[in-house]
DNA sequence: GTTCTAGAAC
DNA sequence: GTTCTAGAAC
């Protein structure tokens, strides 16, 4: 992507004018689009739409938003969070449709964004993608490294006392950028990976293991449901167990 | 983002 | 010799 302001142009447009290949869904205050370079099997961006009193300058990034009015920042982040929640439900349904099981979904911001206009990443926890080519791509989504700021963490800053909020909201790029150069380590098991091709092969193996386990689990669950249905009871046919949030 | 390339790693 | 990374140019 050569155009660093493309997200802003989307945010200013009438969502009805955006092609279906870009726009997934929208609300009055948010847009959900497909990431043009998905780094996982599922990867979306949720953006705040620009509308008064929100200036595009204030929505340029997490830093600019947090530098402005805290209540307004909280409203923006909360609206992104709500859109992300319903998006995750749709992703989970599609996980079952396409792959026969569901796995975790991460929701968060890059500490140092590469494009203008605030965007929340919502992506499946696999990092298996053709587009994942460089160390910085991988490290920017590693869920424990610190560059990827999980939604729950950012929300906690907004509810914290002033001194903590101010400290976290600074988001000085230098220490975060240094994280992108950290050695490659598998986010599942922590083992060190000597290079990107080795990492990608390992991640694929980790995901295949998850898939095998997940499909077997779902098959057992369905069998149990059938058994209960045959016995004429409603047991096991209730709503699915509430999933732990993925932050 | 991609392409190109020097030099490191193997 | 081949594979891989990382920085520069675009």
Coordinates of C-alpha atoms in Angstrom, one line a residue, chain A residues 38 128-133 200:
Chain A
X38 CA -4.2 -10.0 5.9
X128 CA -0.8 -18.0 9.0
X129 CA -0.8 -15.9 5.8
X130 CA 1.1 -15.5 2.5
X131 CA 1.3 -11.8 3.3
X132 CA 3.3 -12.4 6.5
X133 CA 6.8 -11.9 5.1
X200 CA 6.0 -19.9 9.1

